[in-house]
Coordinates of C-alpha atoms and ligand atoms in Angstrom, one line a residue:
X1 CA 104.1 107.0 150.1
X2 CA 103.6 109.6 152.8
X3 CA 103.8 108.1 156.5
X4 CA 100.8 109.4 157.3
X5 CA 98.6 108.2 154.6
X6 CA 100.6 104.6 155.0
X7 CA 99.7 104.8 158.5
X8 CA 95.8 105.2 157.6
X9 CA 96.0 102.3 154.9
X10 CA 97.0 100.1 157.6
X11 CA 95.1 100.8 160.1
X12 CA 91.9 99.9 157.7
X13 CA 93.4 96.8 156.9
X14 CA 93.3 95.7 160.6
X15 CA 89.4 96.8 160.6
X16 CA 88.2 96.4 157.4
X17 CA 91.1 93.5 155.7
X18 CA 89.8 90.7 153.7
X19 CA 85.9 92.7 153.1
X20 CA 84.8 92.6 149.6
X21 CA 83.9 95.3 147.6
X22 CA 82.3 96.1 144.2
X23 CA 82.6 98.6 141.9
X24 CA 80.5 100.6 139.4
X25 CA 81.9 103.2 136.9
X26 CA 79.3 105.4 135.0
X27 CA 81.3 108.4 132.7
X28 CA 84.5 108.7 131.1
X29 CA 88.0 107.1 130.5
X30 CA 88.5 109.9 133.7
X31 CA 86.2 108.1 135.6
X32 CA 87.6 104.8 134.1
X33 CA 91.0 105.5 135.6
X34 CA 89.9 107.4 138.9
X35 CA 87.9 103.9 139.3
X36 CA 91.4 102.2 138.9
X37 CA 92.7 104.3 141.6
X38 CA 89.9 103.7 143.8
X39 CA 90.5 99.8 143.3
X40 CA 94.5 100.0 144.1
X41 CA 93.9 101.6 147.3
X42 CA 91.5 99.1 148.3
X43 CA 93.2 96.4 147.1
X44 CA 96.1 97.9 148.7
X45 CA 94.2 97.7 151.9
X46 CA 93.4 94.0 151.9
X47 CA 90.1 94.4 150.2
X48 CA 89.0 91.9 147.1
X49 CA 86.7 93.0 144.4
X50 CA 83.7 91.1 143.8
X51 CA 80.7 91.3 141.5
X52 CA 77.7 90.7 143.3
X53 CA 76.6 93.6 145.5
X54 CA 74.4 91.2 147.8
X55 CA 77.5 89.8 149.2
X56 CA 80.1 92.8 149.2
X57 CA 80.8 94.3 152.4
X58 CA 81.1 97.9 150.2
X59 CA 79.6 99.3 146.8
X60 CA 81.0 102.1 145.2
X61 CA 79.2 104.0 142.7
X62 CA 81.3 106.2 140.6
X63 CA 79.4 108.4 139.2
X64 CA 79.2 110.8 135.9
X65 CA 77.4 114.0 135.3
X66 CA 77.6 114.8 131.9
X67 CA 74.0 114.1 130.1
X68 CA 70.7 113.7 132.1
X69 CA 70.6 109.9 131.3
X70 CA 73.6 109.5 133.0
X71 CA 72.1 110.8 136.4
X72 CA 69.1 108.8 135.8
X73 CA 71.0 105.5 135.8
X74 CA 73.1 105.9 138.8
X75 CA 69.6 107.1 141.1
X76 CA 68.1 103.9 139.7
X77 CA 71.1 102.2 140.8
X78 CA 71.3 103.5 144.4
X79 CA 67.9 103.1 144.8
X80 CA 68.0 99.4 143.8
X81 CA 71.0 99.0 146.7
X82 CA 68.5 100.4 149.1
X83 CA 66.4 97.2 148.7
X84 CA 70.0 95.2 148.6
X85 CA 70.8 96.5 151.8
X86 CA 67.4 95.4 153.3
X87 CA 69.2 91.5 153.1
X88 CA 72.7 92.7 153.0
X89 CA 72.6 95.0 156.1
X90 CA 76.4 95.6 157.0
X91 CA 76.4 96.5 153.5
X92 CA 78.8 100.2 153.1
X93 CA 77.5 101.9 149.9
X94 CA 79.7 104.9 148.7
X95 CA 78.8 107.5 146.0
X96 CA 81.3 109.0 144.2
X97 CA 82.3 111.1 140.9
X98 CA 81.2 114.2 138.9
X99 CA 77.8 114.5 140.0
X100 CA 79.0 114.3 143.7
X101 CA 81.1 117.4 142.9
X102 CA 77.9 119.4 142.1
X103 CA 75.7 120.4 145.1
X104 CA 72.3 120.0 143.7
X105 CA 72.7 116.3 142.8
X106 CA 74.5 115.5 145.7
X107 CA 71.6 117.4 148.0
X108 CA 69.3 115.3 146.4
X109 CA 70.7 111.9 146.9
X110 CA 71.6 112.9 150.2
X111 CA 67.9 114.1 150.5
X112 CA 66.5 111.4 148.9
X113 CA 68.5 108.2 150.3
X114 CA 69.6 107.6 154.0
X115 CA 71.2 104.0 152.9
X116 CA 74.1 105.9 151.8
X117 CA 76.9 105.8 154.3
X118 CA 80.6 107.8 152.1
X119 CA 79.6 110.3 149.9
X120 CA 83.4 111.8 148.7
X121 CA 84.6 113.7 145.2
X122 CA 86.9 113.8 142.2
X123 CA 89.9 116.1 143.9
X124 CA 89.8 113.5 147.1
X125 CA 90.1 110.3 146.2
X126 CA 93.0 109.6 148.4
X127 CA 91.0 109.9 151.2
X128 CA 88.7 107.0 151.0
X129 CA 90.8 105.0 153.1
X130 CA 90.2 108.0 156.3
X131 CA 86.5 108.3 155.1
X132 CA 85.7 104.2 156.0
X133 CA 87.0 104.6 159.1
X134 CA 85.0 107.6 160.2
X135 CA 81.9 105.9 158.3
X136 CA 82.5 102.9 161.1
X137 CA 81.5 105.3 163.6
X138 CA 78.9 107.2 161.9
X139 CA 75.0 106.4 161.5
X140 CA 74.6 109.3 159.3
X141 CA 76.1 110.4 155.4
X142 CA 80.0 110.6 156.4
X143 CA 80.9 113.5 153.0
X144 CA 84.4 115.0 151.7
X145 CA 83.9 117.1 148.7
X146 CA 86.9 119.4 147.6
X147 CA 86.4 121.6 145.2
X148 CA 90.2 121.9 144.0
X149 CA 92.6 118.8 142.9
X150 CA 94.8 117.6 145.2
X151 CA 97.6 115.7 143.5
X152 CA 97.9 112.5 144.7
X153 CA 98.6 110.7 142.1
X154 CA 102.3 110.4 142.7
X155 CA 101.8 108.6 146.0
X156 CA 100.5 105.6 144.6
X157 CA 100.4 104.8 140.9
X158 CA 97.2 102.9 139.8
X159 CA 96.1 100.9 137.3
X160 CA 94.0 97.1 136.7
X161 CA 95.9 94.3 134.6
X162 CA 96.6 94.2 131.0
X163 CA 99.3 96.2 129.0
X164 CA 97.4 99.3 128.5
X165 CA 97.7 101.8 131.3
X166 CA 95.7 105.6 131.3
X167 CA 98.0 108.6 132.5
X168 CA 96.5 111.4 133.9
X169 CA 98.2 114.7 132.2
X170 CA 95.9 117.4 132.9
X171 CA 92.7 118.0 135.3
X172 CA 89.7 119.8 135.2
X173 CA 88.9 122.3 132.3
X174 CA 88.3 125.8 131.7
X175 CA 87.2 125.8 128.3
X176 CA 83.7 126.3 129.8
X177 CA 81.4 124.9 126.1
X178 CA 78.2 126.0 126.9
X179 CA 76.6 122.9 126.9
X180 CA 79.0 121.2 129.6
X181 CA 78.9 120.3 133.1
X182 CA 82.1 119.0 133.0
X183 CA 84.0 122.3 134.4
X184 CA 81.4 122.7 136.9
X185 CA 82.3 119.1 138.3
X186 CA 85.9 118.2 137.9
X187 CA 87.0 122.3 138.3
X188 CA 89.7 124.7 136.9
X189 CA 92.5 123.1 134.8
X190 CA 96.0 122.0 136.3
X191 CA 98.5 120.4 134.9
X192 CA 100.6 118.1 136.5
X193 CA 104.7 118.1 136.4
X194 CA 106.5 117.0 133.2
X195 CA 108.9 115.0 135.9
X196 CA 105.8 112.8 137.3
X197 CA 104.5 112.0 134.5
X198 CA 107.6 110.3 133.1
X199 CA 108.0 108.8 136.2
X200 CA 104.7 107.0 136.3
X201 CA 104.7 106.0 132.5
X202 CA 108.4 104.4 133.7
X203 CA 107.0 102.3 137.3
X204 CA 104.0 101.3 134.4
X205 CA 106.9 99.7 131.4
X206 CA 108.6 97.8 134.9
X207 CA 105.3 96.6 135.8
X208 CA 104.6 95.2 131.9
X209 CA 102.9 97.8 130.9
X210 CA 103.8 98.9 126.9
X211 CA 100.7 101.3 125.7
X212 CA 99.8 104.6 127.8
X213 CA 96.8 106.8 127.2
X214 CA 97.6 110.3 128.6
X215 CA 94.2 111.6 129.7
X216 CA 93.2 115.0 130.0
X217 CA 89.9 117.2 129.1
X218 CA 91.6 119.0 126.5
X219 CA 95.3 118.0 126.1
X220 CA 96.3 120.6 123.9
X221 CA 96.2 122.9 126.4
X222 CA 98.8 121.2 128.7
X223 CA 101.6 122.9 130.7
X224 CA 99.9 126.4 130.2
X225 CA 99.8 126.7 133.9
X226 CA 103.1 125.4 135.0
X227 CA 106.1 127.4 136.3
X228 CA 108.2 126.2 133.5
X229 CA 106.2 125.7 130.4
X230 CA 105.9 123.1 128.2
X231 CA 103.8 122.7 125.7
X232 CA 101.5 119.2 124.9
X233 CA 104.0 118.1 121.8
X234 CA 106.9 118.6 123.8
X235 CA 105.1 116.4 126.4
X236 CA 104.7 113.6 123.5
X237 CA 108.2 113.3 122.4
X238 CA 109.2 113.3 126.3
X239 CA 106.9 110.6 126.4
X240 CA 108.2 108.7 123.2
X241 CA 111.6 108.6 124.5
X242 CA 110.8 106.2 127.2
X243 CA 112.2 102.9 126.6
X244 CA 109.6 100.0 126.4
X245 CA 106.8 102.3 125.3
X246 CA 105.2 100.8 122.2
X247 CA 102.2 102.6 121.4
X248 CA 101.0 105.9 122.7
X249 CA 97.4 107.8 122.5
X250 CA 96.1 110.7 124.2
X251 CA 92.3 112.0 124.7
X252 CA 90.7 114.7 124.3
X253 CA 92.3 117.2 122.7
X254 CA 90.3 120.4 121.2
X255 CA 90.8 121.7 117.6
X256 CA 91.1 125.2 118.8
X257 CA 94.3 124.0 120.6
X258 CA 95.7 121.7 118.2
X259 CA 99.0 123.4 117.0
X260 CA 101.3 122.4 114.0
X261 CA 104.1 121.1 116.7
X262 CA 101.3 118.4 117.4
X263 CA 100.6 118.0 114.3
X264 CA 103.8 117.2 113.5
X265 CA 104.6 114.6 116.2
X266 CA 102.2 112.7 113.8
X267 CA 105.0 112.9 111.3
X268 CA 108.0 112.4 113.5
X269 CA 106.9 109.6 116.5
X270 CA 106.3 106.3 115.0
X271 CA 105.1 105.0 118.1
X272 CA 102.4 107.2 118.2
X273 CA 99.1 105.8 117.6
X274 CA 97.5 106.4 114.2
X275 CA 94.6 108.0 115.3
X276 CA 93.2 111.1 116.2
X277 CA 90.1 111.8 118.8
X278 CA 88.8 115.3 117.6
X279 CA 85.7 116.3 119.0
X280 CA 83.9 118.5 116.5
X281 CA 80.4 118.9 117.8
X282 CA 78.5 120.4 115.0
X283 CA 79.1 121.4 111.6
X284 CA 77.7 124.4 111.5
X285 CA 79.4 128.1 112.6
X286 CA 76.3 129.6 114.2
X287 CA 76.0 126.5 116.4
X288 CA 79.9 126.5 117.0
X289 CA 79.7 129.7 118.2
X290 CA 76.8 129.1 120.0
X291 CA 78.5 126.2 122.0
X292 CA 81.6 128.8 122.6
X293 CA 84.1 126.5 120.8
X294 CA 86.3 129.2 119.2
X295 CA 86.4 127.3 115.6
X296 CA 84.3 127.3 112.5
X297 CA 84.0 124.3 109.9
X298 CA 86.4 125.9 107.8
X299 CA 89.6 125.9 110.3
X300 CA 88.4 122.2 111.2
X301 CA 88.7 121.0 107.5
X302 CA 92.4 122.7 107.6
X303 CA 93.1 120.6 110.7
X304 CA 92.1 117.5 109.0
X305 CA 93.8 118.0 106.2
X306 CA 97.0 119.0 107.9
X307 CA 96.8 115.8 110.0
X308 CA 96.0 113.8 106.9
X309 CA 99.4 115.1 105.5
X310 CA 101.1 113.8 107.4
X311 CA 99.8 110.7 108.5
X312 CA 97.5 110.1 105.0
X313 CA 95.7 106.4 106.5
X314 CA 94.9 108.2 109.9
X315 CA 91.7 106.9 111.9
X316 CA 89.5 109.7 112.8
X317 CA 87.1 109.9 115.3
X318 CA 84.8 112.7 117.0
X319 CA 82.0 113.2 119.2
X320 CA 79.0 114.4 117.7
X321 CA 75.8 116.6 119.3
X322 CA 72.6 117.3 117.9
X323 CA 69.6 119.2 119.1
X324 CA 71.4 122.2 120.9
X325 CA 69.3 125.0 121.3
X326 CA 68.7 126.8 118.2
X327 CA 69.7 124.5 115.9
X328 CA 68.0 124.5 112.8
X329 CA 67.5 121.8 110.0
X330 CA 70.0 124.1 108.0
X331 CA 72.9 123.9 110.8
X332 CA 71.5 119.8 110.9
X333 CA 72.7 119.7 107.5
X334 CA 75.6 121.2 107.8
X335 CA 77.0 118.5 110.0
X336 CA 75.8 116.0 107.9
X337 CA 77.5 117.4 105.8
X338 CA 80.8 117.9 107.5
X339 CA 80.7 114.2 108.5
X340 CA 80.5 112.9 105.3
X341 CA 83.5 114.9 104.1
X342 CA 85.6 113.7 106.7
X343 CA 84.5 110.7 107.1
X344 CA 85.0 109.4 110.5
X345 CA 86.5 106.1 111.3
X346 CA 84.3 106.4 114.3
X347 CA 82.3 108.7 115.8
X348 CA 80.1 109.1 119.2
X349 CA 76.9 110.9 118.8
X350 CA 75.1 112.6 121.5
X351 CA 71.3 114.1 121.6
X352 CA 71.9 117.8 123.4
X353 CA 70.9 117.2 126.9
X354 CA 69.8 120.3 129.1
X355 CA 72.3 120.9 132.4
X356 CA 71.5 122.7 135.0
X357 CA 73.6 125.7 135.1
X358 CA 75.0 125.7 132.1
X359 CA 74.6 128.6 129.9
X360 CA 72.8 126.9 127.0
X361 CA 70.6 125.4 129.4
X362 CA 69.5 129.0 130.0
X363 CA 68.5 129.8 126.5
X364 CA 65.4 130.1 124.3
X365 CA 64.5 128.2 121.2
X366 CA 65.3 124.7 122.9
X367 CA 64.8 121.7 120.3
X368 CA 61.8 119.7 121.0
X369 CA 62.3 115.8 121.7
X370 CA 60.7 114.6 118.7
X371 CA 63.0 116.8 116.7
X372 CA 66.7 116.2 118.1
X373 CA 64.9 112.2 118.1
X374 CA 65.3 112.4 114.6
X375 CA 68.2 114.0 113.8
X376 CA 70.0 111.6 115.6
X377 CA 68.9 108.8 113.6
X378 CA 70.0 110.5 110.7
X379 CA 73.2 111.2 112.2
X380 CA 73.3 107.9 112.9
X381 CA 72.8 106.5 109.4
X382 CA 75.1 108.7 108.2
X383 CA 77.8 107.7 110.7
X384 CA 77.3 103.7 110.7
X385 CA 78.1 104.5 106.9
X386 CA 81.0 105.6 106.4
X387 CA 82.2 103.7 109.8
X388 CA 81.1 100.4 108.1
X389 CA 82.8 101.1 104.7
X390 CA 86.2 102.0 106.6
X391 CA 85.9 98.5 108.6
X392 CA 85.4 96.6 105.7
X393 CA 88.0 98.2 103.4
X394 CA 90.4 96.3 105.6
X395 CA 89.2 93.2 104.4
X396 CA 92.2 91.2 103.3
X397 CA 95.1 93.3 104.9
X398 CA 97.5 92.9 106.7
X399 CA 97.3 94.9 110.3
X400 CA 99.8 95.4 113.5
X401 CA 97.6 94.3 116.2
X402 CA 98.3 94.7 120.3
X403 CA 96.0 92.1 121.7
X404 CA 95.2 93.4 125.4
X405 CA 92.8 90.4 126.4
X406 CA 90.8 87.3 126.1
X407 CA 87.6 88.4 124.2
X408 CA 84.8 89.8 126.5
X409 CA 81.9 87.8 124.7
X410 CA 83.5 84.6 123.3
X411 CA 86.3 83.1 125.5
X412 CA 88.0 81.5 122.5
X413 CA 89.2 84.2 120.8
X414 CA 90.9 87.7 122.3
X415 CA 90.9 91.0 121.5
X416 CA 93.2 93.6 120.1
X417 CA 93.3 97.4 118.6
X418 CA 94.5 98.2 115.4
X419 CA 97.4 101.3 115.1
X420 CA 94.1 103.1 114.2
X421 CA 92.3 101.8 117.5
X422 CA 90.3 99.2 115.5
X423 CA 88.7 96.5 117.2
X424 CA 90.0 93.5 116.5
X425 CA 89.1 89.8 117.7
X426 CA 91.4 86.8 116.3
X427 CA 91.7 83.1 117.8
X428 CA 92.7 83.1 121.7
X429 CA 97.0 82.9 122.0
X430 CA 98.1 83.0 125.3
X431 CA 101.6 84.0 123.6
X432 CA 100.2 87.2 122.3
X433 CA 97.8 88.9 125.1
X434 CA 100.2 91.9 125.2
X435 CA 102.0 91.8 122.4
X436 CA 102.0 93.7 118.9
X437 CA 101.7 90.9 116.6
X438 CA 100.6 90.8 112.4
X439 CA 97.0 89.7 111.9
X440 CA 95.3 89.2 108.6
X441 CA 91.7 91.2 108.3
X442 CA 88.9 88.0 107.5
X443 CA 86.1 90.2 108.3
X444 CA 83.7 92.2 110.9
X445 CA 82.3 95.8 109.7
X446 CA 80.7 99.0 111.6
X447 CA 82.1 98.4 115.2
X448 CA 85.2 95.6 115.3
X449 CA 86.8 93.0 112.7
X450 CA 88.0 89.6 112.8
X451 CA 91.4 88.7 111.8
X452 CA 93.8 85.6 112.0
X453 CA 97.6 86.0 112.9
X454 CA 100.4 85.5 110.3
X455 CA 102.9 83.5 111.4
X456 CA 106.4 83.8 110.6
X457 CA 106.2 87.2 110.4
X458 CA 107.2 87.9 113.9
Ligands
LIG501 N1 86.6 117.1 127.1 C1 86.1 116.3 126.1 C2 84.9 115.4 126.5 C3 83.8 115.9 127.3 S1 82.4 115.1 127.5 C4 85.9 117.1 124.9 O1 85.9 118.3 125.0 O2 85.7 116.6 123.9 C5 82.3 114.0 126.1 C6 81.2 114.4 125.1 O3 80.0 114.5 125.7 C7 81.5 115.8 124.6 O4 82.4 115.9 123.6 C8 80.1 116.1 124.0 O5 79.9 115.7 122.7 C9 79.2 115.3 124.9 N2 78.4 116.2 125.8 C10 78.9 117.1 126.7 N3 77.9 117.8 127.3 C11 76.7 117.3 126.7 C12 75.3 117.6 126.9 N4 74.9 118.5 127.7 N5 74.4 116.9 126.2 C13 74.8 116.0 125.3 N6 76.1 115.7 125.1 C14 77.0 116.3 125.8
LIG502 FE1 83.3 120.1 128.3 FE2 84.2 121.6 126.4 FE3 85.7 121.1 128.6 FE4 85.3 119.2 126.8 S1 86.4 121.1 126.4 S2 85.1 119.0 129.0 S3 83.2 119.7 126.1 S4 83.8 122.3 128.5
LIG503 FE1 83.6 112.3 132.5 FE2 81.0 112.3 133.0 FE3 82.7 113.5 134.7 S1 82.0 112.4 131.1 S2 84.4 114.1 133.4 S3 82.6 111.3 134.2 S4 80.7 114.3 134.0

C-alpha cells in the first residue's frame, strides 16, 4: 500500500475507529464487489458493519442506474434516512455508485436532500477514507466524482468471507447498446494488466479462497487496449493455471465478441465452470439492430451451437428485454421464439426502461405500458418453462456441488451451485461450506433444488 494512502487510513482510524457503518448495494455483481471494496477499507479502518441504520454512525448507499426502478428505490431510501437522521443525528450518510456518476441524478439528490453529507463515484473509491475526513469539517455535500478509472485495485485486494471471490478484469464499456446507461456511468473501457490479475486471484487461494468470478461489462473484449495484447481466452488459461483454483466463471461477455479461442477453453479447461452468461436481448434482427448489438438471431444460434459442442450439458443463461421502442408483436415473437429453441437454464427478463440520454430514449414509436406489461408475462411463462423442466430433469442425479454457505432462509441446511451454477440447498455440514462435494438431486424446480450428500464418494 502506498504511504500516503496508509497514512490517511490511519489517521481515520484515530477519528472515526470503532464507528459502525451499514451498507446498501442496489445494481450489479460490479456494484456487488465495488461494495466489497468499500467494506475492506472501512473495516480496514477500524469500522464494524452493522445492520440497523438508526444506530450506525455511517450509511452508504451504493447505488445503480441501469432501469428507472432502480433510481426510484434508492430516492425512496435516502429519503427514509432523512427521517432516520431526525433520531440518529451524528448519523454520516454517503451516496455512491452509477447514478452518482451521472450529473442529472446526482443534481437532483443534491437538490433535493441536504441530509446527505459524501456524495463520491465508481472511478474513486479509494478515496472514501480522505472524503470522511473532509466531511468532519464540512456542513455542506463534501462530492468527488471522476469521470475516468483510477486503478486502485492493486493497493488493497477486497473481498467478504466465503470461498467465492469476484475479480475485476475489465472497466467501463464502450459498446454503447442503445438502450444503456451503463457507458454513460461507469465510462470508456480499460483493461487492467494480465500481471495484477494473477496476482490477486493468488493473495485470494492463500486467503481460502477456491472459485473466482472475473467481472467485466463485456469480457470478450479484454486486453484490446493494453500495450501488449492479450486476448480474453488467453486470460482464462492464465487464470486456470493457478494452483488452488477450483472453479472459474466470468460475466458478461457479448456474443459479438465471443471467439472460437473462448469457445474452446470450454473444451480444454475443466475447471471452468459449465455455464455460459450470454446476454441476447431480443430475438428479433430489426430490434437487434435497433439496440446496436452487431448480431442477428442467426449468428447467435451458431454461437450456441458451437458452445454446445463442445461442452453438450452446458447451462445457459441470458438476459432478456422486452418493450424497446418499435418492437412489434412480430419481433415479440420472435424472441419467444428464440428462447424456446435455446432453452435457457435461466434467464433475467427486463421490461425496456426509458434513460435519459440514451439514444433509444430519443426515439419514436415507444411501447405503451400496458403493452411491454404483457409481453413480459408471456416472456415470463415461457421462461419459468423451460427453467422448471431443466431443474427438475436433475431429479435423481448425481451433481459436484461447492457449498459457499449456511442457507440464507433455513439455518439447517446450506447452500451450494451446481458446475452449471444451480442452486442447490442440502442438510447444513460444517465440513463442507467451501468444499466441492457429491450431492444427490431429491428435488426443487424453477429457481434452486435440494439435494443430500453421498458419502463415500469423497
Ligand atoms: N454488460 C452487461 C450487463 C449490463 S446491464 C451486458 O451487456 O450484458 C444488465 C442488463 O440490464 C442488460 O443485459 C439488459 O438486459 C438490461 N438493461 C440494460 N439497460 C436497460 C434498460 N434501459 N431497460 C431495461 N433493461 C435494461
Ligand atoms: Fe450496456 Fe451494452 Fe455495455 Fe452491456 S455491452 S453494459 S448492455 S452498453
Ligand atoms: Fe451495474 Fe447498475 Fe451500474 S447494472 S454497472 S450498477 S448502472
Amino acid at each position: 500500500m502506498e504511504e500516503k494512502f496508509q497514512h490517511l487510513i490511519e489517521r481515520v482510524k484515530e477519528v472515526h475507529g470503532g464507528e459502525t457503518y451499514v451498507i446498501t448495494t442496489h445494481g450489479c455483481q460490479m456494484n456487488e464487489h465495488d461494495s466489497e471494496k468499500i467494506k475492506t477499507l472501512l473495516n480496514t479502518m477500524g469500522f464494524k458493519e452493522i445492520d440497523r441504520e438508526e444506530e450506525a454512525d455511517l450509511a452508504i448507499i451504493n447505488t445503480c442506474s441501469v432501469r428507472h426502478s432502480a433510481e426510484d428505490k434508492v430516492i425512496g431510501h435516502i429519503g427514509r434516512l432523512k427521517h432516520i437522521k431526525k433520531q440518529n443525528k451524528d448519523l454520516k450518510v454517503a451516496v455512491c455508485g452509477c447514478m452518482m456518476q451521472r450529473k442529472e441524478s446526482r443534481d437532483y439528490v443534491l437538490n433535493t436532500f441536504n441530509h446527505v453529507d459524501i456524495v463520491f463515484g465508481t472511478n474513486n473509491i479509494y478515496r472514501l477514507p480522505q472524503l470522511i475526513l473532509e466531511s468532519d469539517d464540512k456542513k455542506n455535500a463534501v462530492v468527488d466524482i471522476d469521470e475516468s478509472y483510477t486503478n486502485f485495485d492493486n493497493q488493497i485486494y477486497s473481498r467478504t468471507a466465503g470461498n467465492a471471490a469476484y475479480v475485476n478484469i475489465v472497466y467501463g464499456c464502450n459498446n454503447f447498446c442503445t438502450y444503456c446507461i451503463v457507458p454513460y456511468t461507469r465510462g470508456r473501457e480499460v483493461s487492467r494488466e494480465p500481471e495484477d490479475i494473477l496476482d490477486e486471484i493468488k493473495n485470494l487461494v492463500a486467503d481460502g479462497v477456491n472459485e473466482v468470478t472475473l467481472l467485466g461489462q463485456n469480457v470478450n473484449s479484454y486486453g484490446k487496449n493494453l500495450e501488449e495484447k492479450i486476448t480474453f481466452a488467453e486470460l482464462l488459461r492464465m487464470v486456470h493455471e493457478v494452483e488452488g483454483i477450483e472453479r472459474i466463471h466470468f460475466t458478461t461477455s457479448h456474443p459479438k465478441d465471443m471467439s472460437d479461442d473462448l469457445i474452446a477453453c470450454y473444451k480444454d479447461l475443466p475447471k471452468l465452470a459449465n455455464y455460459l452468461h450470454l446476454p441476447v436481448q431480443s430475438g428479433s434482427n430489426r430490434v437487434l439492430k435497433m439496440m446496436n448489438r452487431h448480431y442477428t438471431r442467426e449468428d447467435y444460434f451458431t454461437l450456441i451451437d458451437k458452445v454446445r459442442a463442445v461442452r453438450p450439458d452446458i447451462s445457459l443463461s441470458t438476459d432478456i428485454m422486452v418493450g424497446f421502442p418499435g418492437e412489434t408483436e412480430e419481433d415479440f415473437e420472435d424472441t419467444l421464439d428464440l428462447v424456446k429453441r435455446v432453452k435457457y437454464d435461466n434467464a433475467f427478463t427486463f421490461i425496456y426502461s426509458r434513460r435519459e440520454g440514451t439514444r433509444a430514449d430519443k426515439m419514436e414509436n415507444q411501447v405503451p405500458k400496458d403493452v411491454k406489461d404483457a409481453r413480459f408475462q408471456r416472456l415470463l411463462d415461457a421462461v419459468y418453462t423451460i427453467q422448471r423442466e431443466k431443474y427438475e430433469a436433475l431429479h435423481g442425479t448425481v451433481q459436484e456441488v461447492l457449498f459457499e454457505s449456511v442457507s440464507k432462509n433455513d439455518p439447517t441446511k446450506m447452500s451450494g451451485r451446481t458446475a452449471g451454477f444451480k442452486l442447490v440447498h442440502a442438510p447444513y455440514d460444517a465440513d463442507s461450506i467451501g468444499k466441492m462435494v457429491p450431492v444427490k438431486i431429491t428435488g426443487g424446480n424453477t429457481f434452486s433444488l435440494e439435494g443430500e450428500i453421498v458419502h463415500g464418494k469423497q
